[in-house]
Each structure stands twice: as C-alpha cells, then as structure tokens.
C-alpha cells in the first residue's frame, strides 16, 4: 500500500492468497482467530501516524506564520532586511498552503481543479480515506461480534444455573 509515496509501507509480511480470502468468511473460524482485531490495530496505528503527520504539518504551517510575524516586530539593520525578505517570501508561500485533513499532504489553496482532483484520486489520499472507512466497519463488526458472544455466554450461564 502507498507504493512510491512518502507513506510507503514496503512489502506486507502476510499471506494474501485469493482462495484463502474467499474461504475464510465461509469458515466456522471466521472472526474467531483474531485477524480482524489484529488488522484493526494495524490500521489504527497507520491512522494515528497519519494524524500525527497532519498535526505536525499544521504546526509547521502555524510556526512559519508566527516566524513571519516575529520577524516583522523586532529586526535590526541592513542584514536583517535580507532575513525580512526571506521571511516575507516564506510567509507568502505558507499563506497559500493548507494541510489535507485526510492524508496530511501540504496543498496549495485555490489550486487548479485538475490538481485538486489528482490529489483526491491519489494513492495516499484514497488509501487513508479507505483506512478510515475500514476502521469504522471493523470496529462495528467487532462490536457486534462481542455483543453476540456476550449474549451466548450469558445464555450458557443461565442454563448452567438452571441445572443447579
């Protein structure tokens, strides 16, 4: 996943056999071996890493804006003019940049529609969008499975109590 992107994960160490993928849901061990929980943990870690990257990029953007403001307040002499000029250029650049809330990429505000569409259909954006959806689906499936298991345990407990 995310091949040739900043978020490249490398090769997956798991077996991805199509036949096994089709047979597993039919198996009586479906959702009992813990693969779903393990996958949820993996996806959650990816999502947490991505959220960290988003926060970091937002902090960079904010720090860059603050540096520009600090530079305007108290610089001295001619050598500082060059620093001001550089900071002004950086401020202009950061004024037109925003962080994608889905994948954490730095985007140019009001960019051409085709570039926005390229980003939205890109590997990282699509991948992290799919991760978020899959996390929610897995959490819901696991929650339902846990509720069913709890009902079965409760029923078995009640039957044991009746026999005593």
Coordinates of C-alpha atoms in Angstrom, one line a residue:
X1 CA 0.0 0.0 0.0
X2 CA 1.2 3.6 -0.7
X3 CA 3.9 2.3 -3.1
X4 CA 6.1 5.2 -4.3
X5 CA 4.7 7.7 -1.8
X6 CA 6.0 9.3 1.4
X7 CA 3.9 6.8 3.3
X8 CA 5.3 3.6 1.6
X9 CA 4.9 0.7 3.9
X10 CA 7.1 -1.8 2.0
X11 CA 6.1 -5.4 1.3
X12 CA 3.4 -6.9 3.5
X13 CA 4.7 -9.9 5.6
X14 CA 1.2 -11.5 5.5
X15 CA -0.2 -14.1 3.0
X16 CA -2.7 -12.6 0.6
X17 CA -4.0 -15.7 -1.2
X18 CA -7.2 -15.1 -3.1
X19 CA -8.5 -18.6 -2.4
X20 CA -7.9 -18.2 1.4
X21 CA -9.6 -14.8 1.2
X22 CA -12.7 -16.3 -0.3
X23 CA -12.8 -19.4 2.0
X24 CA -12.2 -17.6 5.3
X25 CA -15.6 -15.9 5.6
X26 CA -17.2 -19.2 5.0
X27 CA -15.2 -20.9 7.7
X28 CA -16.5 -21.7 11.1
X29 CA -13.4 -19.9 12.5
X30 CA -14.4 -16.6 10.7
X31 CA -13.9 -13.7 13.1
X32 CA -12.7 -16.1 15.8
X33 CA -9.0 -16.2 15.0
X34 CA -8.3 -12.6 15.8
X35 CA -7.3 -11.5 12.3
X36 CA -9.9 -8.7 12.3
X37 CA -8.7 -7.3 15.6
X38 CA -5.1 -7.5 14.5
X39 CA -5.9 -5.8 11.2
X40 CA -7.9 -3.1 13.2
X41 CA -4.8 -2.5 15.4
X42 CA -2.6 -2.2 12.3
X43 CA -5.0 0.2 10.6
X44 CA -5.4 2.2 13.8
X45 CA -1.6 2.6 14.0
X46 CA -1.5 3.8 10.4
X47 CA -4.3 6.3 11.1
X48 CA -2.6 7.5 14.3
X49 CA 0.7 8.0 12.4
X50 CA -1.2 9.9 9.7
X51 CA -3.0 12.1 12.3
X52 CA 0.4 12.8 13.9
X53 CA 1.7 13.9 10.4
X54 CA -1.3 16.1 10.0
X55 CA -0.7 17.8 13.4
X56 CA 3.0 18.2 12.6
X57 CA 2.2 19.8 9.2
X58 CA -0.3 22.1 10.8
X59 CA 2.2 23.1 13.5
X60 CA 4.8 23.7 10.8
X61 CA 2.4 26.0 9.0
X62 CA 1.5 27.8 12.2
X63 CA 5.2 28.2 13.2
X64 CA 6.0 29.5 9.8
X65 CA 3.3 32.1 10.1
X66 CA 4.4 33.0 13.6
X67 CA 8.0 33.4 12.4
X68 CA 6.9 35.8 9.8
X69 CA 5.1 37.9 12.4
X70 CA 8.0 37.8 14.8
X71 CA 10.3 38.8 12.0
X72 CA 8.2 41.9 11.4
X73 CA 8.3 43.0 15.0
X74 CA 11.9 43.4 16.0
X75 CA 14.7 43.1 13.4
X76 CA 17.7 45.3 13.3
X77 CA 19.8 46.9 10.5
X78 CA 20.5 46.0 6.9
X79 CA 21.5 42.4 7.3
X80 CA 18.1 41.9 8.8
X81 CA 16.5 43.3 5.7
X82 CA 17.6 40.1 3.9
X83 CA 16.1 38.0 6.6
X84 CA 12.9 40.0 6.3
X85 CA 12.8 39.5 2.6
X86 CA 13.3 35.7 3.0
X87 CA 10.7 35.6 5.7
X88 CA 8.3 37.6 3.6
X89 CA 8.7 35.1 0.7
X90 CA 8.2 32.2 3.1
X91 CA 5.1 33.9 4.6
X92 CA 3.7 34.3 1.1
X93 CA 4.4 30.7 0.3
X94 CA 2.8 29.5 3.6
X95 CA -0.2 31.8 3.2
X96 CA -1.2 29.8 0.2
X97 CA -0.6 26.4 1.7
X98 CA -3.0 24.2 3.7
X99 CA -2.9 20.7 5.1
X100 CA -5.2 17.9 3.8
X101 CA -7.2 16.7 6.8
X102 CA -7.4 13.2 5.3
X103 CA -3.9 12.3 4.3
X104 CA -1.7 15.2 5.7
X105 CA -0.3 16.4 2.4
X106 CA 0.5 20.0 2.0
X107 CA -1.8 21.5 -0.6
X108 CA -1.9 24.9 -2.4
X109 CA -5.1 26.8 -1.6
X110 CA -7.2 27.7 -4.6
X111 CA -5.1 25.4 -6.8
X112 CA -6.3 24.3 -10.3
X113 CA -9.2 21.9 -10.2
X114 CA -7.3 19.3 -12.0
X115 CA -4.5 19.3 -9.4
X116 CA -7.1 19.1 -6.6
X117 CA -8.7 16.1 -8.4
X118 CA -5.3 14.5 -8.8
X119 CA -4.7 14.8 -5.1
X120 CA -8.2 13.4 -4.2
X121 CA -7.6 10.4 -6.5
X122 CA -4.0 9.9 -5.4
X123 CA -2.7 6.8 -3.6
X124 CA -2.2 8.4 -0.2
X125 CA -5.5 10.3 -0.1
X126 CA -7.5 7.4 -1.3
X127 CA -5.6 4.9 0.9
X128 CA -6.1 6.9 4.1
X129 CA -9.8 7.5 3.2
X130 CA -10.2 3.8 2.8
X131 CA -8.4 3.2 6.1
X132 CA -10.8 5.4 7.9
X133 CA -13.8 3.7 6.4
X134 CA -12.4 0.2 7.1
X135 CA -11.6 1.1 10.7
X136 CA -15.2 2.1 11.3
X137 CA -16.5 -1.0 9.6
X138 CA -14.2 -3.3 11.5
X139 CA -15.0 -1.6 14.9
X140 CA -18.7 -2.1 14.2
X141 CA -18.3 -5.8 13.2
X142 CA -16.1 -6.5 16.2
X143 CA -18.6 -4.7 18.5
X144 CA -21.5 -6.7 17.1
X145 CA -19.5 -10.0 17.4
X146 CA -18.6 -9.1 21.0
X147 CA -22.2 -8.5 21.8
X148 CA -23.2 -11.8 20.3
X149 CA -20.5 -13.6 22.2
X150 CA -21.6 -11.9 25.4
X151 CA -25.3 -13.0 24.8
X152 CA -24.1 -16.6 24.2
X153 CA -22.1 -16.6 27.4
X154 CA -25.0 -15.1 29.3
X155 CA -27.3 -17.7 27.9
X156 CA -24.9 -20.6 28.7
X157 CA -24.5 -19.1 32.3
X158 CA -28.3 -19.1 32.7
X159 CA -28.6 -22.7 31.5
X160 CA -25.9 -23.8 33.9
X161 CA -27.7 -22.1 36.8
X162 CA -31.0 -23.7 35.9
X163 CA -29.3 -27.2 36.0
X164 CA -28.1 -26.5 39.5

